[in-house]
Structure formats: C-alpha cells, structure tokens
mmCIF file of C-alpha atoms and ligand atoms in Angstrom:
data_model
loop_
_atom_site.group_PDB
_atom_site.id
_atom_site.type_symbol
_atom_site.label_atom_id
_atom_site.label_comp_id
_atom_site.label_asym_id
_atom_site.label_seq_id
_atom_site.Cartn_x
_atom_site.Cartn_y
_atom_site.Cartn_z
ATOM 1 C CA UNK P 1 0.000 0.000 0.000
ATOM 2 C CA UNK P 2 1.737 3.783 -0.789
ATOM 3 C CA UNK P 3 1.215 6.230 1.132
ATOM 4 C CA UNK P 4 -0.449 9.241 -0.797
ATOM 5 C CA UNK P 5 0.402 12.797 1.249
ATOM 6 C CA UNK P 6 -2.263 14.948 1.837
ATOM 7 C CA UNK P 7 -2.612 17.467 -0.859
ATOM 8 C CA UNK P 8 -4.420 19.987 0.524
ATOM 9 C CA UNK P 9 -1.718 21.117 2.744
ATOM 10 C CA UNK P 10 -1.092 25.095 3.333
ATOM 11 C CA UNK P 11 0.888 25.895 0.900
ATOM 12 C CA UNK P 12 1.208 23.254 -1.259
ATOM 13 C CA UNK P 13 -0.132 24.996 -4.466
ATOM 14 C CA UNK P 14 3.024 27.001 -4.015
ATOM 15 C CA UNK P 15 5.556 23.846 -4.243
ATOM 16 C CA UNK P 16 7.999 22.961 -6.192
ATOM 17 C CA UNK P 17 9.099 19.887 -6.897
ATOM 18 C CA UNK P 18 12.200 19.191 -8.115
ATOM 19 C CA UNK P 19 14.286 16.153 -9.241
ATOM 20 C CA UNK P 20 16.247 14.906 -5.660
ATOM 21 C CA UNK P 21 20.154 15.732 -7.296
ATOM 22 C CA UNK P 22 18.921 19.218 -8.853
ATOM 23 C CA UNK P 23 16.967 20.010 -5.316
ATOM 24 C CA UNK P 24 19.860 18.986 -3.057
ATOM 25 C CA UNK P 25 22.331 20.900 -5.185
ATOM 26 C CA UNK P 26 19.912 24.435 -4.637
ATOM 27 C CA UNK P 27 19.497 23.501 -0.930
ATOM 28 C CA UNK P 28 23.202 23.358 -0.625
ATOM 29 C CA UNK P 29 23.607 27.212 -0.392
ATOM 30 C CA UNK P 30 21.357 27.157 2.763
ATOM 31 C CA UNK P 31 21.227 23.736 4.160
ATOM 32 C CA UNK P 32 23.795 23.883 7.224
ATOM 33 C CA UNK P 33 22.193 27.560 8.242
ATOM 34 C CA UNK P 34 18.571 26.226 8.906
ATOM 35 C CA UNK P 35 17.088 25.055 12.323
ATOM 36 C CA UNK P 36 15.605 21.585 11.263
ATOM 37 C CA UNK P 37 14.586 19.704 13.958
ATOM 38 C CA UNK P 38 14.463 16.563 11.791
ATOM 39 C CA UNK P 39 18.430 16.998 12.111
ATOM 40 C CA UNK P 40 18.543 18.165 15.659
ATOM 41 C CA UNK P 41 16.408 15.232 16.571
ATOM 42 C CA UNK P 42 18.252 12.189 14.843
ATOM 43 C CA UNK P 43 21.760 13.678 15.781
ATOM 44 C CA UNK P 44 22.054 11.961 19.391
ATOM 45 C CA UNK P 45 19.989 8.677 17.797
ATOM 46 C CA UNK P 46 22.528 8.260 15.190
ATOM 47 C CA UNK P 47 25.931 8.751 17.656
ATOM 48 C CA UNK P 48 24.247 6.340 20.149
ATOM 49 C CA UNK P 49 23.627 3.328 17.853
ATOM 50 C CA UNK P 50 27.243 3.785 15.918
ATOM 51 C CA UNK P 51 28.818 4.071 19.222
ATOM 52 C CA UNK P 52 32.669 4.410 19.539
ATOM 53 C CA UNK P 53 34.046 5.200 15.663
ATOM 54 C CA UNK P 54 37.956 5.527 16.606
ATOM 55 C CA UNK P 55 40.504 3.545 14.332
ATOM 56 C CA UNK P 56 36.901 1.853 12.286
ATOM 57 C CA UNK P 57 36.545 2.431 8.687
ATOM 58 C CA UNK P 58 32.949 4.591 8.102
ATOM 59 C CA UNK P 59 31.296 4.519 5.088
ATOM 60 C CA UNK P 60 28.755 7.923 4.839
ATOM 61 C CA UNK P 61 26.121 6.605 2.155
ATOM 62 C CA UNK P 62 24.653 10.326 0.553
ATOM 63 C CA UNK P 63 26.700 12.036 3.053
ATOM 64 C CA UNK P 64 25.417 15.460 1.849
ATOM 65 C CA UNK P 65 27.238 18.811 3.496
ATOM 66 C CA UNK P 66 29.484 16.197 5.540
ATOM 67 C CA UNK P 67 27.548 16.635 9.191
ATOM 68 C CA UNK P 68 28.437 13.147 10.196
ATOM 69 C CA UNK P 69 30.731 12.608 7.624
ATOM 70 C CA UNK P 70 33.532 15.350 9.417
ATOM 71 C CA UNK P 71 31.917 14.425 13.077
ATOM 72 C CA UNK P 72 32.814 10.503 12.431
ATOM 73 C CA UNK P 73 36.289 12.014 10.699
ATOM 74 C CA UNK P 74 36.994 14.102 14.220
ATOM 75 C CA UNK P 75 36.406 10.847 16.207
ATOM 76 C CA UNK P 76 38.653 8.966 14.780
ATOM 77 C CA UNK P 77 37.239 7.040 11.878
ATOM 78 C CA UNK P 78 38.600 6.727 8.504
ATOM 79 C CA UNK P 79 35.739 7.674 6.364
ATOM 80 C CA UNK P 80 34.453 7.388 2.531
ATOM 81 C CA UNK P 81 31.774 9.381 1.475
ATOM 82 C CA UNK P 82 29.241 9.254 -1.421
ATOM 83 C CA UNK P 83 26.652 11.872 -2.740
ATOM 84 C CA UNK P 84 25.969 12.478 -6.279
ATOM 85 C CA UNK P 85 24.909 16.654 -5.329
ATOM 86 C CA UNK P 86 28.321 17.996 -6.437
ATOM 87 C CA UNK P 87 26.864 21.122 -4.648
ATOM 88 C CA UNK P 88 26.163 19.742 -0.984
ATOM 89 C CA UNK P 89 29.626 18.057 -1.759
ATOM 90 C CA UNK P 90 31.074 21.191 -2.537
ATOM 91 C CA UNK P 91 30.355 22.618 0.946
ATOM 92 C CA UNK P 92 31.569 19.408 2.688
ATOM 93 C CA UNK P 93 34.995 19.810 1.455
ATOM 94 C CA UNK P 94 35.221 23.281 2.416
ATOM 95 C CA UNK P 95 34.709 22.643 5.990
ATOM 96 C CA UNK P 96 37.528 21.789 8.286
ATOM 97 C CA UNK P 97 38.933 18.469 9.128
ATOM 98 C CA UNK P 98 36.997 17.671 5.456
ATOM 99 C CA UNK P 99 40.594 16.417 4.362
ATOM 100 C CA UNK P 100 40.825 13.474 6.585
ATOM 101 C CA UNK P 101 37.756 12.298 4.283
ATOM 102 C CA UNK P 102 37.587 10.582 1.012
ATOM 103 C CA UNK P 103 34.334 12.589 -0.498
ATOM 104 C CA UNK P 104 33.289 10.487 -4.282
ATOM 105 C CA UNK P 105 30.901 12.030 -6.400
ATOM 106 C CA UNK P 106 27.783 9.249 -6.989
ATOM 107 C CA UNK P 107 24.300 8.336 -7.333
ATOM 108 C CA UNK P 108 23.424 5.727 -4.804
ATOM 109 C CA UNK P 109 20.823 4.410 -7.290
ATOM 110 C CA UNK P 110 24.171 2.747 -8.902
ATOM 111 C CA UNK P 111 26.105 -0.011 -7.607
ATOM 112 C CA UNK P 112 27.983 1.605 -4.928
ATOM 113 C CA UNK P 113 32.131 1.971 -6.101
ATOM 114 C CA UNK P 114 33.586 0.676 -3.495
ATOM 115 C CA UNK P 115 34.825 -3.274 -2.364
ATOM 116 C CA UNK P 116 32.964 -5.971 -0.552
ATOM 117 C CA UNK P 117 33.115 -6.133 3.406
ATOM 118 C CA UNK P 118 35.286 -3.169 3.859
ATOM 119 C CA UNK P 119 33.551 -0.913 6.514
ATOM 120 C CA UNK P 120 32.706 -1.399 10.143
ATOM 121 C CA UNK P 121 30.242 0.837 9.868
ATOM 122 C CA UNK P 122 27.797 2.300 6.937
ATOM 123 C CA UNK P 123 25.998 5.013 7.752
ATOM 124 C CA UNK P 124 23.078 6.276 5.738
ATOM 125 C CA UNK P 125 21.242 9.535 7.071
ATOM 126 C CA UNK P 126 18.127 11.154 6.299
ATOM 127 C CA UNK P 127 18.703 9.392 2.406
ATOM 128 C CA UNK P 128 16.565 6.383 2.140
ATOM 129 C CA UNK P 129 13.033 8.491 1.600
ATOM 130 C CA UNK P 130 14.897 9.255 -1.538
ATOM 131 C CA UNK P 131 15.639 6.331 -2.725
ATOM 132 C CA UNK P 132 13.214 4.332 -5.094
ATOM 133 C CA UNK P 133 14.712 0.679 -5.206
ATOM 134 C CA UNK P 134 15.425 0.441 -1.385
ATOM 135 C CA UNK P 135 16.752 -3.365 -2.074
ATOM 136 C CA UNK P 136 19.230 -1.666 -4.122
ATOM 137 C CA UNK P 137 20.506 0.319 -1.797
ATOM 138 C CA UNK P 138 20.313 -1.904 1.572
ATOM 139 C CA UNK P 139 22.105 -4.865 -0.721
ATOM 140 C CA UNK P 140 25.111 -2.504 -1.622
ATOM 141 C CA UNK P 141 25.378 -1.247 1.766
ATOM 142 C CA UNK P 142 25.109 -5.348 3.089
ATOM 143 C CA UNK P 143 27.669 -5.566 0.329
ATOM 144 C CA UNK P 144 30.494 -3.141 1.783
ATOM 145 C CA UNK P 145 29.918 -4.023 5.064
ATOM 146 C CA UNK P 146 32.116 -6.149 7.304
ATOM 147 C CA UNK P 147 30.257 -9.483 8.310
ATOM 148 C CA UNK P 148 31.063 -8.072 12.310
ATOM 149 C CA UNK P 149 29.890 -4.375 11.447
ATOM 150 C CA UNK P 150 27.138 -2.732 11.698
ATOM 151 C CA UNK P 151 24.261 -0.481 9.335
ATOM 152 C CA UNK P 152 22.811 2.419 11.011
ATOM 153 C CA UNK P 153 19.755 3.851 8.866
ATOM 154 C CA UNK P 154 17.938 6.714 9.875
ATOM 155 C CA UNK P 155 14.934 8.453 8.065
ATOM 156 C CA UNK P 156 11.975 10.916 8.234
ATOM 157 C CA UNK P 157 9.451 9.073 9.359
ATOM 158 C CA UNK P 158 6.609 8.268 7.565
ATOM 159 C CA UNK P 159 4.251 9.567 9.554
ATOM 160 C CA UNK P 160 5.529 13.037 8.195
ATOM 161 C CA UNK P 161 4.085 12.461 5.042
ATOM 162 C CA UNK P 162 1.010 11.937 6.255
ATOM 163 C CA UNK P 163 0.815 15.498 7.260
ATOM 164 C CA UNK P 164 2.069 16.252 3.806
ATOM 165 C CA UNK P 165 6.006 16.968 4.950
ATOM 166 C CA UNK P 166 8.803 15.677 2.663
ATOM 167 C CA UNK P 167 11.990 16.603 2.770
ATOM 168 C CA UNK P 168 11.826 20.699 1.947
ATOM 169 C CA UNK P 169 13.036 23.689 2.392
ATOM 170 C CA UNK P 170 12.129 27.745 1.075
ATOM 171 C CA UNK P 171 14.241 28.558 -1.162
ATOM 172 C CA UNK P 172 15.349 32.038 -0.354
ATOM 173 C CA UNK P 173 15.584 32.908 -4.453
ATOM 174 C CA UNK P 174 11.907 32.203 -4.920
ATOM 175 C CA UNK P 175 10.290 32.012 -2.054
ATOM 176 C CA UNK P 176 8.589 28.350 -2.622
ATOM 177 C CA UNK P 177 8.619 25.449 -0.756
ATOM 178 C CA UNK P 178 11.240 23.786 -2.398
ATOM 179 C CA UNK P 179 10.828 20.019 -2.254
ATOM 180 C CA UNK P 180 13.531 16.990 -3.704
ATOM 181 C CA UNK P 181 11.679 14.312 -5.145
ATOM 182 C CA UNK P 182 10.955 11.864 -1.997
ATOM 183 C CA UNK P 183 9.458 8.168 -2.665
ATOM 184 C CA UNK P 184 6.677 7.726 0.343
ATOM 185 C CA UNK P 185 8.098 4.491 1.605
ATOM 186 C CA UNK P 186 6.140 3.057 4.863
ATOM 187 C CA UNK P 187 8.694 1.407 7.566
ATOM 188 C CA UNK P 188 7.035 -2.518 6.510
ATOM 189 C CA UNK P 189 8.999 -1.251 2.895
ATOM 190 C CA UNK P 190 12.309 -0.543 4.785
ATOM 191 C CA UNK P 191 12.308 -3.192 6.972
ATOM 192 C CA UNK P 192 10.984 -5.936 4.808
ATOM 193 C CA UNK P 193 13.890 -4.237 2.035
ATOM 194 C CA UNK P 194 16.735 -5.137 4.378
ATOM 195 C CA UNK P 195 15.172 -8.676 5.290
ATOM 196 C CA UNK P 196 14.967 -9.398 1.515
ATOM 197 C CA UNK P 197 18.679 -8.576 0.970
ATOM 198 C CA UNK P 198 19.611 -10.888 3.818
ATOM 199 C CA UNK P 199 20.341 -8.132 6.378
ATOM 200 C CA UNK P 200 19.346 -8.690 10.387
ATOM 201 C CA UNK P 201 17.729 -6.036 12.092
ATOM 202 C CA UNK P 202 19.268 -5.186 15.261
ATOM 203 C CA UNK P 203 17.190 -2.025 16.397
ATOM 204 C CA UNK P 204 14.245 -0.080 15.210
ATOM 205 C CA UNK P 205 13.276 3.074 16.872
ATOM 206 C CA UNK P 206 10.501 6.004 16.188
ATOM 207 C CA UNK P 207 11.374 9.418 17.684
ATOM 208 C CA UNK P 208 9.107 12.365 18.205
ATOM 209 C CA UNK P 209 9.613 15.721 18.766
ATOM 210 C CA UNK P 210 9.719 16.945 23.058
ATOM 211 C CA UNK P 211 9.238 20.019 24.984
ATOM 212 C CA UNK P 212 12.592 20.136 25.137
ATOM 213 C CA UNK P 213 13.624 20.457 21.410
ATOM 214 C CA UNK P 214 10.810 22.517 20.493
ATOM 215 C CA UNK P 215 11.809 25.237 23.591
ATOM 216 C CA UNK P 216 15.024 25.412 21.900
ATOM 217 C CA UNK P 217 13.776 25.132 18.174
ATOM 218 C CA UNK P 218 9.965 26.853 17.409
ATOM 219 C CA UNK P 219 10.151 25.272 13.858
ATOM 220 C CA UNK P 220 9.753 21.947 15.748
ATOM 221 C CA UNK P 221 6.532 22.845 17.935
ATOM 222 C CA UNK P 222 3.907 21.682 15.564
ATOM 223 C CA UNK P 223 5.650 18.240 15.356
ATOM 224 C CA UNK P 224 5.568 17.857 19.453
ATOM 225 C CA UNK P 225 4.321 14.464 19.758
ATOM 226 C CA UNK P 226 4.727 13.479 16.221
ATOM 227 C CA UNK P 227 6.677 10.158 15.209
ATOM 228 C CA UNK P 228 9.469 12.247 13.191
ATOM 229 C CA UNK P 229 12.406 10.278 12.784
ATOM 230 C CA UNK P 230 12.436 6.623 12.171
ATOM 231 C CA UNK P 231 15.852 4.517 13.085
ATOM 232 C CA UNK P 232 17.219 1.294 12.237
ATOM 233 C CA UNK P 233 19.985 -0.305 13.059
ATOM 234 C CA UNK P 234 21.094 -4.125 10.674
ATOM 235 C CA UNK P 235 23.680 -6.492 10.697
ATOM 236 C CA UNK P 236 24.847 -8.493 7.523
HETATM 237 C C1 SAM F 1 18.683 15.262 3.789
HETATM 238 S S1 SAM F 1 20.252 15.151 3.025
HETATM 239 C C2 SAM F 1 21.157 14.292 4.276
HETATM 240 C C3 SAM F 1 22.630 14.512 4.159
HETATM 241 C C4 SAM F 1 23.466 13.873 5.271
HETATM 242 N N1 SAM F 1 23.388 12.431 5.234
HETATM 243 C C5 SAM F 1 22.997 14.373 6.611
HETATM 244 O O1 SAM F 1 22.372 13.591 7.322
HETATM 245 O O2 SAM F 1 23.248 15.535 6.923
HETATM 246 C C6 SAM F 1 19.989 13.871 1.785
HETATM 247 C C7 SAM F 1 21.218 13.664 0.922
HETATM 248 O O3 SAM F 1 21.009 12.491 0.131
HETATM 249 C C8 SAM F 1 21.569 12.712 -1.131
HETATM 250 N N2 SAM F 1 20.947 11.790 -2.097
HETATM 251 C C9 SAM F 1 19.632 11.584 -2.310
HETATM 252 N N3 SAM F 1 19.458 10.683 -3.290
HETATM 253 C C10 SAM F 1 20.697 10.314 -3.699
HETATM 254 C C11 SAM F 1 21.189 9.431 -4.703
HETATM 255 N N4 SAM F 1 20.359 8.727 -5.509
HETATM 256 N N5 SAM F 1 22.517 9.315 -4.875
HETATM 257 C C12 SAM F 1 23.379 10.027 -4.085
HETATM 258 N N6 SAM F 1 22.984 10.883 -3.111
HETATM 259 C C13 SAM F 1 21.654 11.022 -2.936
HETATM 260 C C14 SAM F 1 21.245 14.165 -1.434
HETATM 261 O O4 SAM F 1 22.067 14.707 -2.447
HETATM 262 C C15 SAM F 1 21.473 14.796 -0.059
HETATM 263 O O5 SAM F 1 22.794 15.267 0.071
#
C-alpha cells in the first residue's frame, strides 16, 4: 500500500518539486544555516547506535554537506563518502577536518564503487526516503559491510508524510517550498527491504519531537508528539 500525502496542505499549491540531485544541489547554499529539527532530533539517535568510531573504517552513504561525515572524521574514523549533489559536496569539502575524508561524487541508485566487506560501519542519514529501489541500496550497503559491522539507517518518518512533509526547504531565491523528489516508503517497505537482501535487524526506533527540542527550536513545535524520525539499526 503507498502512502499518498495529503494534498491539501497550506501551501502546497506554491511547491515545487524538483528532481532529488537538482533540489539537493539548490538547498546546498542554505542547508547547514537552517534550524531543522528533523536533524537536531536524529543527531544523538545516530551517535548512540554507531557508538565508539575511533581507528573503524565509516562509510557515509549520501553524506550530503558532511555533518556526520567530518563528526565521524573528528572521532577517529577513517571515512568514505558518497553523494551524487556535487553542490552539498562542494560545501563538505570546504569545511575543516573535510581532508581526513575521502568525499566520491555518486548516485546511490548505482552499484555503490567501493569493495565488498570493507567498513565497520555504513551510515546512511536522512537518504533512504529518496531512494526508489530500497533493495538496491540496503544490498550494496550489506555488500560493503564487514560481516562483524554494523548499518545504522535513519529516516523521516513516515508519519511526516502523512501530514504532507517531505523533505523541503524555502528557497530564499523564490520564495517556494522547495521540495527533492521523496518516494513515500512506509517502515514494513524498509524493513521488509533489508530482510529481503539478507540483512538482520538489530534495532528499530521512532522518535518524536519533546518540549525540550521545540523550547530550543519553534520550527519543531507543531511536530511535538509526532513520530518524526524513524531509526534502524542491521547487521549483515
Ligand atoms: C537530507 S540530506 C542528508 C545529508 C546527510 N546524510 C545528513 O544527514 O546531513 C539527503 C542527501 O542524500 C543525497 N541523495 C539523495 N538521493 C541520492 C542518490 N540517488 N545518490 C546520491 N545521493 C543522494 C542528497 O544529495 C542529499 O545530500
């Protein structure tokens, strides 16, 4: 069953939609300047279920600007990075400490270019809800993982889109909400993806919005409550 988003949300006559390279590579100028609580919220959940990173070898699967990319670098990991927006690459590498990381240009919808059971971790953040052929995906990343490591997955949750939210931001030039192509995946597609590909599932979480974040954020208040981040953690 697909989810359909509502489509009479505020706004929406307004959106744009665009294709998910071409919307990633306008968001890029203003991505790392924004309060999104999606972000704020998945930060901690993602540190927690990688745990200690120093001396492992990290793959970042559509790493975007580099957030945990350069955070996973700074703790110690040796890390390869994929994204096929050359400009959310772009202001990776220009951030500091973005040497100590291997940044490749490339769409994930492609066999992924790097060798079998090579990382101890693959991380793959706030990506999946634009990916079509999730098998594809979670069968690479089973691929290039070590059989002892581990496959941390986090995404918006699909609650989100029942509200009508996708991944989306105003684009300062026009004024529109600004919206990459998304695919409405439920979590039976994720999870029954990664089964199909052989993978284990370790952990699956559902995170909503607190007090506490939406005190410190007010773009998060109307989510308080709201499943808003979905997070699971596979074996190979
Ligand atoms: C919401 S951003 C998340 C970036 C980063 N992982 C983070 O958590 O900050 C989604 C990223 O996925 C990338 N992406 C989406 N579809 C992709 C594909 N087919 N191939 C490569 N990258 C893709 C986009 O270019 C964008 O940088």
């Amino acid at each position: 069953m697909a989810l359909r988003p509502e489509k009479d949300t505020p706004g929406s006559d307004a959106t744009e939609i665009l294709a998910t390279r071409a919307g990633y590579d306008r968001w890029a100028a203003i991505y790392d300047g924004e309060d999104n609580p999606l972000v704020a919220l998945e930060e901690p959940q993602m540190a927690a279920a990688l745990g200690s990173v120093a001396g492992l070898t990290v793959a970042d699967i559509g790493c975007g600007t580099g957030r945990h990319a350069l955070h996973l670098a700074a703790a110690g990991a040796r890390v390869t990075a994929l994204d096929f927006s050359e400009e959310m690459l772009r202001k990776a590498r220009a951030k500091p400490g973005a040497a100590a990381v291997t940044f490749v240009v490339h769409d994930l919808a492609e066999p992924l270019p790097l060798a079998a059971a090579t990382f101890d971790r693959v991380v793959c953040g706030l990506v999946v809800e634009h990916i079509r052929d999730l098998r594809g995906l979670f069968g690479e990343m089973r691929r290039i993982c070590r059989p002892e490591g581990l496959i941390v997955v986090s995404a918006m949750h699909p609650a989100m889109m029942l509200r009508g939210i996708t991944a989306r931001f105003t684009d300062p030039q026009t004024g529109r909400d600004t919206r990459p192509q998304s695919h409405p995946h439920q979590i039976a597609d994720f999870i029954m993806a990664g089964l199909a590909v052989g993978l284990r599932l370790d952990q699956v979480s559902e995170h909503a919005v607190d007090e506490a974040l939406a005190g410190r954020m007010e773009r998060a208040r109307r989510y308080v409550g709201w499943p808003m981040l979905l997070m699971l953690r596979w074996r190979p």
